[in-house]
Amino acid sequence: MKLPEKVMLREVALRDGLQSLERFVPTAQKLEIIAALVAAGIRQVEATSFVSPRAVPQLRDAAAVMAGVPRDKAVYTALVPNLRGAQDAVAAGTDEIVVVISASEAHNRENIRRSIDESIAGLDNVFETALAAGVRVIGSVAVSFGCPFQGDVPEADVFAIVEQYVRRGAKSVILADTTGMADPIRVEKRVSTFREHFPDTRLILHFHNNRGIAMANLLAALQAGADCFDTSLGGIGGCPYVPRAAGNLATADVVFMLSEMGIDTGVDLEKLIAAARRLEEILGFTLPGQVMKSGPRDPRLAARICGVGGHHDGD
Ligand code: ZN
């Protein structure tokens, strides 16, 4: 296996994970989780979204969150849907913003209520506003591996949007599997093509686990040379209550697998598990993450952190 020595994780629980939750998580608890993540060694935190409070009431405290994060300990990112969001994010002291366009027309209209061309036309002002203030821009391509409305998404459509981002000054691009339609072969192809065409742009993969193979997709991406992933504390993401569960890769699960494989993430698994369990306590329902329940391999450590015994049921 050809694998990187180091992997960078971008934590998205506070934005992608919380955005669809109805019960408002108080700002102080969001900040408590961010502080715990940073203390565990996470260095990239997507902390919120500067979006209309009517559209996403859960994130209506975006400016207060950004004002309360432990500065200089990590890079703090916010998603912005438009120029207004970019202005608010810059004013709030955000280090880096994320803009999103879907690679399928139908999904872009559903998600952002604009055509892809309209979204691209809106990029200029957003990039200018951010870059002029010294705020970096990450371009995200939603449904990069398949669209629930359209089905397959041609590679050319994905890379046409990547090109628009890079041309305007994005140094990092996210290819997002928004509804869990990727598989390891598709991932290997997308990652290889990306690295061929955009060797100077940092590629970030964002996998949702709707169909249970997000970790297999991560492994395929690693083998194709990717070394940066979006993960979510406890695996939250999408709607956690319904059968269409759409969680992200759980940060502790990824940290566990990578560290067992000898790949450095810079993250302390024990502290991360404690943060995930605290998030579960705050949210009040069982989170999909696995390692936060099973603990590390060392049975004594697992017993101490997670309260699980070393016995098993026969097979
Ligand atoms: Zn997502």
XYZ file of N, CA, C and O in Angstrom, residues 70-154:
340
model
N -10.881 29.614 20.577
C -9.502 29.840 21.021
C -8.607 30.203 19.828
O -8.167 29.333 19.083
N -8.373 31.483 19.628
C -7.585 32.001 18.502
C -6.163 31.466 18.513
O -5.630 31.130 19.566
N -5.551 31.415 17.353
C -4.145 31.026 17.197
C -3.875 29.560 17.515
O -2.760 29.085 17.359
N -4.914 28.828 17.970
C -4.711 27.407 18.248
C -5.081 26.576 17.023
O -4.675 25.427 16.898
N -5.921 27.137 16.154
C -6.397 26.397 14.988
C -6.841 27.392 13.922
O -6.954 28.588 14.186
N -7.085 26.886 12.737
C -7.655 27.696 11.658
C -9.164 27.507 11.705
O -9.656 26.379 11.739
N -9.907 28.617 11.742
C -11.361 28.542 11.862
C -12.028 28.952 10.550
O -11.782 30.040 10.019
N -12.855 28.032 10.093
C -13.508 28.183 8.799
C -15.001 28.357 8.999
O -15.554 27.851 9.974
N -15.648 29.068 8.077
C -17.110 29.137 8.086
C -17.615 28.974 6.659
O -16.983 29.456 5.712
N -18.732 28.312 6.527
C -19.357 28.202 5.221
C -20.138 29.483 4.951
O -20.754 30.037 5.866
N -20.086 29.971 3.716
C -20.894 31.142 3.366
C -21.651 30.861 2.066
O -21.082 30.352 1.118
N -22.968 31.207 2.051
C -23.765 30.912 0.857
C -23.760 32.045 -0.170
O -24.186 31.841 -1.303
N -23.306 33.229 0.209
C -23.419 34.386 -0.689
C -22.526 35.534 -0.188
O -21.818 35.390 0.819
N -22.610 36.667 -0.887
C -21.753 37.815 -0.547
C -22.006 38.310 0.878
O -21.071 38.596 1.625
N -23.262 38.403 1.237
C -23.618 38.844 2.594
C -22.936 37.956 3.638
O -22.363 38.432 4.620
N -22.990 36.648 3.400
C -22.344 35.693 4.305
C -20.840 35.923 4.367
O -20.227 35.874 5.436
N -20.250 36.189 3.197
C -18.799 36.424 3.149
C -18.442 37.683 3.939
O -17.464 37.698 4.697
N -19.254 38.738 3.772
C -18.993 39.989 4.503
C -19.097 39.762 6.009
O -18.259 40.228 6.786
N -20.145 39.036 6.419
C -20.339 38.766 7.844
C -19.185 37.909 8.396
O -18.713 38.130 9.517
N -18.756 36.928 7.608
C -17.678 36.040 8.051
C -16.380 36.826 8.217
O -15.653 36.644 9.198
N -16.095 37.695 7.257
C -14.881 38.512 7.339
C -14.945 39.420 8.566
O -13.987 39.513 9.343
N -16.104 40.065 8.758
C -16.262 40.979 9.894
C -16.097 40.250 11.230
O -15.641 40.836 12.215
N -16.451 38.971 11.258
C -16.395 38.203 12.503
C -15.007 37.624 12.778
O -14.803 36.964 13.796
N -14.070 37.846 11.847
C -12.711 37.374 12.099
C -12.462 35.931 11.676
O -11.546 35.277 12.178
N -13.264 35.438 10.728
C -13.079 34.073 10.209
C -11.753 33.989 9.445
O -11.403 34.905 8.714
N -11.021 32.878 9.638
C -9.733 32.728 8.958
C -9.898 32.344 7.497
O -9.074 32.689 6.654
N -10.957 31.585 7.231
C -11.078 30.927 5.939
C -12.565 30.688 5.687
O -13.280 30.304 6.612
N -13.041 30.921 4.455
C -14.457 30.626 4.176
C -14.566 29.476 3.177
O -13.639 29.213 2.410
N -15.699 28.801 3.225
C -16.001 27.739 2.269
C -17.193 28.173 1.435
O -18.207 28.615 1.986
N -17.062 28.085 0.113
C -18.193 28.323 -0.783
C -18.548 27.001 -1.455
O -17.681 26.158 -1.671
N -19.834 26.827 -1.759
C -20.294 25.533 -2.290
C -21.069 25.721 -3.589
O -21.947 26.582 -3.675
N -20.733 24.918 -4.582
C -21.555 24.801 -5.790
C -21.698 23.303 -6.068
O -20.753 22.537 -5.895
N -22.899 22.885 -6.485
C -23.103 21.471 -6.817
C -22.678 21.211 -8.259
O -22.850 22.069 -9.127
N -22.179 20.006 -8.489
C -21.767 19.637 -9.848
C -22.961 19.181 -10.682
O -22.809 18.872 -11.860
N -24.143 19.114 -10.086
C -25.348 18.823 -10.871
C -26.311 19.998 -10.754
O -26.498 20.565 -9.676
N -26.907 20.353 -11.899
C -27.819 21.496 -11.978
C -28.989 21.309 -11.001
O -29.336 22.218 -10.240
N -29.561 20.107 -11.006
C -30.748 19.853 -10.177
C -30.416 20.013 -8.698
O -31.176 20.620 -7.935
N -29.258 19.499 -8.286
C -28.900 19.588 -6.872
C -28.569 21.026 -6.481
O -28.900 21.475 -5.388
N -27.935 21.760 -7.399
C -27.607 23.156 -7.082
C -28.890 23.966 -6.872
O -28.992 24.768 -5.949
N -29.893 23.714 -7.745
C -31.159 24.442 -7.600
C -31.851 24.059 -6.286
O -32.392 24.908 -5.593
N -31.812 22.782 -5.953
C -32.447 22.315 -4.723
C -31.748 22.908 -3.495
O -32.380 23.367 -2.560
N -30.427 22.923 -3.529
C -29.614 23.262 -2.366
C -29.461 24.780 -2.207
O -29.561 25.307 -1.102
N -29.194 25.461 -3.303
C -28.845 26.886 -3.238
C -29.889 27.757 -3.943
O -29.842 28.972 -3.868
N -30.831 27.121 -4.654
C -31.888 27.823 -5.398
C -31.337 28.755 -6.471
O -31.839 29.857 -6.682
N -30.265 28.304 -7.093
C -29.698 29.039 -8.225
C -29.219 28.036 -9.253
O -28.935 26.877 -8.914
N -29.061 28.492 -10.501
C -28.417 27.635 -11.495
C -26.919 27.630 -11.200
O -26.410 28.500 -10.479
N -26.217 26.659 -11.786
C -24.763 26.609 -11.597
C -24.131 27.893 -12.134
O -23.244 28.478 -11.498
N -24.609 28.361 -13.296
C -24.052 29.599 -13.877
C -24.255 30.795 -12.948
O -23.367 31.634 -12.798
N -25.435 30.867 -12.342
C -25.686 31.974 -11.397
C -24.740 31.874 -10.198
O -24.219 32.891 -9.711
N -24.525 30.645 -9.725
C -23.603 30.465 -8.597
C -22.192 30.894 -8.978
O -21.502 31.566 -8.200
N -21.760 30.513 -10.170
C -20.404 30.871 -10.614
C -20.291 32.393 -10.751
O -19.289 32.988 -10.333
N -21.345 33.014 -11.268
C -21.326 34.476 -11.420
C -21.205 35.162 -10.054
O -20.628 36.245 -9.940
N -21.724 34.522 -9.019
C -21.667 35.106 -7.679
C -20.314 34.963 -7.003
O -20.061 35.565 -5.953
N -19.424 34.153 -7.600
C -18.141 33.886 -6.937
C -17.223 35.103 -6.880
O -16.487 35.285 -5.913
N -17.263 35.929 -7.943
C -16.288 37.027 -8.029
C -16.309 37.921 -6.793
O -15.286 38.155 -6.167
N -17.510 38.383 -6.447
C -17.633 39.282 -5.289
C -17.222 38.608 -3.993
O -16.600 39.234 -3.122
N -17.585 37.345 -3.865
C -17.257 36.612 -2.635
C -15.740 36.454 -2.506
O -15.157 36.743 -1.453
N -15.106 36.020 -3.586
C -13.647 35.859 -3.554
C -12.959 37.201 -3.289
O -12.031 37.288 -2.488
N -13.412 38.256 -3.992
C -12.768 39.562 -3.814
C -12.888 40.048 -2.366
O -11.926 40.531 -1.778
N -14.084 39.893 -1.810
C -14.326 40.334 -0.434
C -13.411 39.594 0.538
O -12.784 40.204 1.413
N -13.322 38.283 0.357
C -12.518 37.482 1.283
C -11.031 37.749 1.083
O -10.312 38.089 2.040
N -10.571 37.610 -0.145
C -9.127 37.699 -0.394
C -8.584 39.083 -0.044
O -7.481 39.208 0.483
N -9.395 40.131 -0.312
C -8.949 41.493 0.024
C -8.744 41.649 1.529
O -7.935 42.465 1.979
N -9.478 40.855 2.320
C -9.363 40.934 3.779
C -8.349 39.924 4.321
O -8.227 39.735 5.532
N -7.671 39.221 3.415
C -6.695 38.224 3.852
C -7.326 36.925 4.328
O -6.698 36.146 5.038
N -8.577 36.707 3.930
C -9.285 35.474 4.307
C -9.212 34.496 3.129
O -9.581 34.853 2.008
N -8.718 33.310 3.377
C -8.605 32.325 2.302
C -9.981 31.769 1.930
O -10.913 31.799 2.737
N -10.073 31.229 0.707
C -11.338 30.654 0.249
C -11.117 29.192 -0.145
O -10.189 28.879 -0.895
N -11.962 28.321 0.394
C -11.988 26.916 -0.020
C -13.212 26.738 -0.904
O -14.317 27.145 -0.533
N -13.029 26.166 -2.083
C -14.168 25.901 -2.963
C -14.629 24.463 -2.800
O -13.824 23.542 -2.904
N -15.917 24.288 -2.520
C -16.438 22.932 -2.343
C -17.346 22.563 -3.509
O -18.186 23.359 -3.927
N -17.177 21.353 -4.028
C -18.025 20.862 -5.112
C -18.930 19.766 -4.539
O -18.471 18.662 -4.238
N -20.224 20.123 -4.351
C -21.174 19.144 -3.809
C -21.526 18.115 -4.888
O -21.360 18.368 -6.075
N -22.012 17.001 -4.459
C -22.390 15.838 -5.297
C -21.319 15.497 -6.335
O -21.625 15.174 -7.473
N -20.061 15.511 -5.916
C -18.947 15.238 -6.827
C -18.872 13.780 -7.275
O -18.151 13.460 -8.218
N -19.587 12.905 -6.593
C -19.468 11.471 -6.902
C -20.814 10.860 -7.290
O -20.954 9.648 -7.389
N -21.829 11.708 -7.468
C -23.157 11.203 -7.795
C -24.191 12.116 -7.171
O -23.943 12.739 -6.141
N -25.347 12.220 -7.864
C -26.390 13.148 -7.427
C -27.694 12.387 -7.244
O -28.063 11.575 -8.089
N -28.407 12.650 -6.143
C -29.654 11.907 -5.904
C -30.724 12.193 -6.963
O -31.633 11.391 -7.134
N -30.635 13.315 -7.668
C -31.629 13.641 -8.702
C -31.186 13.172 -10.077
O -31.966 12.684 -10.879
N -29.897 13.362 -10.342
C -29.369 13.155 -11.688
C -28.719 11.787 -11.848
O -28.570 11.281 -12.957
N -28.281 11.179 -10.764
C -27.508 9.935 -10.866
C -26.039 10.262 -11.046
O -25.489 11.069 -10.306
N -25.423 9.666 -12.086
C -23.996 9.909 -12.312
C -23.716 11.381 -12.591
O -24.527 12.054 -13.222
N -22.588 11.842 -12.129
C -22.160 13.214 -12.394
C -20.861 13.132 -13.201
O -19.869 12.594 -12.707
N -20.878 13.610 -14.457
C -19.668 13.500 -15.284
C -18.473 14.203 -14.655
O -18.615 15.284 -14.069
